[in-house]
Short mmCIF file of C-alpha atoms in Angstrom, two decimals:
data_model
loop_
_atom_site.label_atom_id
_atom_site.label_comp_id
_atom_site.label_asym_id
_atom_site.label_seq_id
_atom_site.Cartn_x
_atom_site.Cartn_y
_atom_site.Cartn_z
CA THR A 1 149.69 101.39 33.96
CA ASN A 2 147.74 104.63 34.32
CA ILE A 3 144.91 102.81 36.09
CA LEU A 4 147.40 101.29 38.54
CA LEU A 5 148.96 104.72 39.14
CA ALA A 6 145.55 106.33 39.63
CA ASN A 7 144.66 103.52 41.98
CA LYS A 8 147.92 103.56 43.97
CA LEU A 9 146.71 105.81 46.78
CA LYS A 10 143.35 104.07 47.07
CA THR A 11 144.01 100.39 47.63
CA ASP A 12 140.31 99.72 48.20
CA ASN A 13 139.61 100.57 44.55
CA LYS A 14 139.22 97.21 42.93
CA THR A 15 136.05 97.40 40.82
CA PHE A 16 136.48 98.94 37.36
CA LEU A 17 133.48 99.54 35.14
CA ILE A 18 134.14 99.71 31.39
CA THR A 19 131.67 101.57 29.17
CA SER A 20 131.43 103.68 26.03
CA THR A 21 128.86 105.75 24.17
CA ASN A 22 128.02 103.29 21.39
CA ASN A 23 128.95 99.85 20.09
CA ASN A 24 132.21 99.32 18.20
CA GLU A 25 134.29 101.72 20.28
CA GLY A 26 136.36 98.92 21.83
CA LYS A 27 134.60 98.47 25.17
CA ASN A 28 134.69 94.65 25.14
CA PHE A 29 138.26 94.62 23.86
CA THR A 30 139.33 96.97 26.65
CA ALA A 31 137.51 95.05 29.39
CA ILE A 32 138.99 91.73 28.30
CA ASN A 33 142.52 93.05 27.92
CA LEU A 34 142.42 94.97 31.20
CA ALA A 35 141.29 91.80 32.98
CA LEU A 36 144.06 89.79 31.31
CA SER A 37 146.62 92.48 32.23
CA PHE A 38 145.76 92.21 35.92
CA ALA A 39 145.78 88.40 35.68
CA ASN A 40 149.27 88.57 34.10
CA LEU A 41 150.37 90.46 37.22
CA LYS A 42 149.18 87.39 39.18
CA LYS A 43 146.27 89.30 40.67
CA LYS A 44 143.11 87.25 41.17
CA THR A 45 140.77 88.90 38.66
CA ILE A 46 137.21 88.37 37.48
CA LEU A 47 135.58 89.72 34.33
CA VAL A 48 131.85 90.27 34.84
CA GLY A 49 129.57 90.42 31.82
CA LEU A 50 126.98 93.04 32.71
CA ASP A 51 126.18 94.15 29.19
CA ILE A 52 123.12 91.94 29.56
CA ARG A 53 121.26 93.16 26.48
CA ARG A 54 124.11 92.33 24.11
CA PRO A 55 126.38 89.90 25.97
CA GLN A 56 129.85 89.41 24.52
CA VAL A 57 132.02 87.80 27.21
CA ARG A 58 130.69 84.31 26.54
CA LYS A 59 131.37 84.73 22.81
CA TYR A 60 134.95 85.99 23.18
CA PHE A 61 135.89 83.16 25.54
CA SER A 62 133.91 80.49 23.63
CA LEU A 63 131.96 79.49 26.73
CA SER A 64 129.33 76.80 26.34
CA THR A 65 127.35 77.79 29.44
CA SER A 66 124.11 79.72 29.06
CA ARG A 67 123.99 80.52 32.78
CA GLY A 68 125.41 83.64 34.39
CA ILE A 69 124.72 86.71 36.49
CA VAL A 70 121.23 87.10 34.94
CA THR A 71 120.38 83.61 36.18
CA TYR A 72 121.38 84.68 39.69
CA LEU A 73 119.66 88.07 39.66
CA SER A 74 116.43 86.54 38.36
CA GLY A 75 116.41 84.03 41.25
CA LYS A 76 116.78 80.98 39.00
CA GLU A 77 120.14 80.17 40.59
CA SER A 78 121.06 80.72 44.23
CA ASP A 79 124.69 79.54 44.17
CA LEU A 80 126.73 82.39 42.68
CA SER A 81 129.99 80.43 42.87
CA SER A 82 128.59 77.80 40.47
CA LEU A 83 128.19 80.50 37.79
CA ILE A 84 131.85 81.58 37.87
CA VAL A 85 134.01 79.79 35.32
CA PRO A 86 137.76 79.78 34.64
CA SER A 87 138.80 81.85 31.63
CA GLY A 88 141.04 79.18 30.13
CA MET A 89 143.61 81.91 29.44
CA SER A 90 145.09 82.43 32.89
CA GLU A 91 144.77 80.68 36.21
CA TYR A 92 144.30 84.15 37.73
CA LEU A 93 141.33 85.12 35.56
CA ASP A 94 137.76 83.94 36.13
CA LEU A 95 134.61 84.91 34.27
CA LEU A 96 131.07 85.62 35.39
CA PRO A 97 129.20 85.67 32.07
CA SER A 98 125.91 87.48 31.69
CA GLY A 99 123.79 84.44 30.92
CA PRO A 100 120.51 84.59 28.98
CA THR A 101 119.23 87.92 27.66
CA PRO A 102 116.46 88.98 30.05
CA PRO A 103 113.14 90.60 29.09
CA ASN A 104 113.56 93.18 31.89
CA PRO A 105 117.22 94.32 32.11
CA ASN A 106 116.63 97.49 34.17
CA GLU A 107 114.49 95.68 36.72
CA LEU A 108 117.14 93.00 37.16
CA LEU A 109 119.90 95.58 37.66
CA MET A 110 117.82 97.39 40.31
CA ASN A 111 117.60 94.14 42.27
CA SER A 112 119.34 94.28 45.67
CA ALA A 113 120.99 90.98 44.78
CA LEU A 114 123.38 92.94 42.54
CA GLY A 115 124.95 94.47 45.64
CA GLU A 116 125.31 90.97 47.10
CA VAL A 117 127.14 89.89 43.94
CA PHE A 118 129.68 92.70 44.28
CA ASP A 119 130.13 92.04 48.02
CA TYR A 120 130.82 88.39 47.24
CA LEU A 121 133.31 89.23 44.47
CA ARG A 122 135.13 91.88 46.53
CA GLU A 123 135.89 89.28 49.19
CA ARG A 124 137.38 86.85 46.69
CA TYR A 125 139.15 88.89 43.99
CA ASP A 126 141.88 91.50 43.79
CA TYR A 127 140.25 93.13 40.76
CA ILE A 128 136.74 93.09 39.33
CA ILE A 129 136.41 94.25 35.72
CA VAL A 130 132.82 94.93 34.67
CA ASP A 131 131.87 95.02 30.99
CA THR A 132 128.69 97.13 30.78
CA ALA A 133 126.32 98.46 28.16
CA PRO A 134 127.14 101.66 26.23
CA VAL A 135 125.69 104.65 28.11
CA GLY A 136 124.62 106.38 24.91
CA MET A 137 122.24 103.57 24.08
CA VAL A 138 120.61 102.39 27.34
CA SER A 139 120.51 103.42 30.99
CA ASP A 140 121.64 100.05 32.39
CA THR A 141 125.17 101.19 33.20
CA PHE A 142 123.96 103.97 35.52
CA LEU A 143 122.36 101.30 37.72
CA ILE A 144 125.76 99.59 38.07
CA THR A 145 128.00 102.64 38.64
CA PRO A 146 127.30 102.83 42.41
CA TYR A 147 129.28 99.57 42.73
CA ALA A 148 132.29 100.81 40.71
CA ASP A 149 135.39 102.43 42.15
CA LEU A 150 136.65 103.62 38.76
CA ASN A 151 134.81 104.16 35.48
CA VAL A 152 136.73 103.74 32.24
CA TYR A 153 135.03 105.37 29.27
CA VAL A 154 136.26 104.04 25.92
CA MET A 155 136.29 106.26 22.85
CA ARG A 156 137.58 105.16 19.45
CA ALA A 157 139.84 107.38 17.36
CA LYS A 158 138.33 108.38 13.99
CA TYR A 159 135.02 106.82 15.07
CA SER A 160 133.68 108.42 18.25
CA SER A 161 132.17 111.86 17.83
CA LYS A 162 133.73 114.79 19.69
CA LYS A 163 130.15 115.59 20.76
CA TYR A 164 130.36 112.56 23.05
CA ILE A 165 132.83 114.47 25.22
CA GLU A 166 130.27 117.20 25.89
CA ALA A 167 127.67 114.58 26.81
CA LEU A 168 130.24 112.88 29.01
CA GLU A 169 131.01 116.16 30.76
CA ASN A 170 127.31 116.49 31.59
CA LEU A 171 127.26 112.99 33.05
CA VAL A 172 130.19 113.89 35.30
CA ARG A 173 128.56 117.18 36.37
CA GLU A 174 125.34 115.29 37.19
CA ASP A 175 127.44 112.84 39.26
CA ARG A 176 126.26 109.91 37.16
CA LEU A 177 129.83 108.79 36.39
CA ARG A 178 132.38 109.28 39.17
CA ASN A 179 136.14 108.69 39.13
CA LEU A 180 136.07 108.77 35.36
CA TYR A 181 138.97 107.97 33.07
CA ILE A 182 138.80 108.25 29.29
CA LEU A 183 140.63 105.73 27.17
CA VAL A 184 141.14 106.61 23.50
CA ASN A 185 141.24 103.34 21.59
CA ALA A 186 142.63 102.52 18.13
CA VAL A 187 144.94 105.51 17.87
CA ASP A 188 147.23 105.33 14.83
CA ILE A 189 150.56 105.95 16.54
CA LYS A 190 152.34 106.50 13.20
CA SER A 191 150.06 109.40 12.26
CA LYS A 192 150.81 111.22 15.55
CA VAL A 193 147.33 112.72 15.20
CA TYR A 194 143.97 111.63 16.60
#
């Protein structure tokens, strides 16, 4: 709801990048559920697996394909539409899995073909949800942020360090993460403390 409210005045905002500092903060969970939430609103949505070092989208949706965006960016596949698969959970949700783990993730993400991918998806979908690598571990996500309209940074209650907020503030000051929203995951509502 907050993302829709934040997005209300800017109808062109349709690409949401989901990241975190480390693994196990709920980044994949958030990306998947945000994509399903938009699909439940009958908005044509695609979930893009761009955490290409540690791909999870294929696992969560039990996909048998080993092809994906990496296959396209590496030039092994020229038909992007053939790599997009239905989610099996909603007729409004498609998936673009990451594909095989590449030996050169940063080089692939610097490829101009990545911009072509986002242009293609923007023409066909109401919302594009991008599951990316944790920014505290690798620099991959910073190569994708120019294509994002909103960045959602997931932190986990009783898990994420408060020091991450200071690091995050520096990333915002350096203009490496724009239009940033923080989502605190796994809050124990009964405790009323986090």
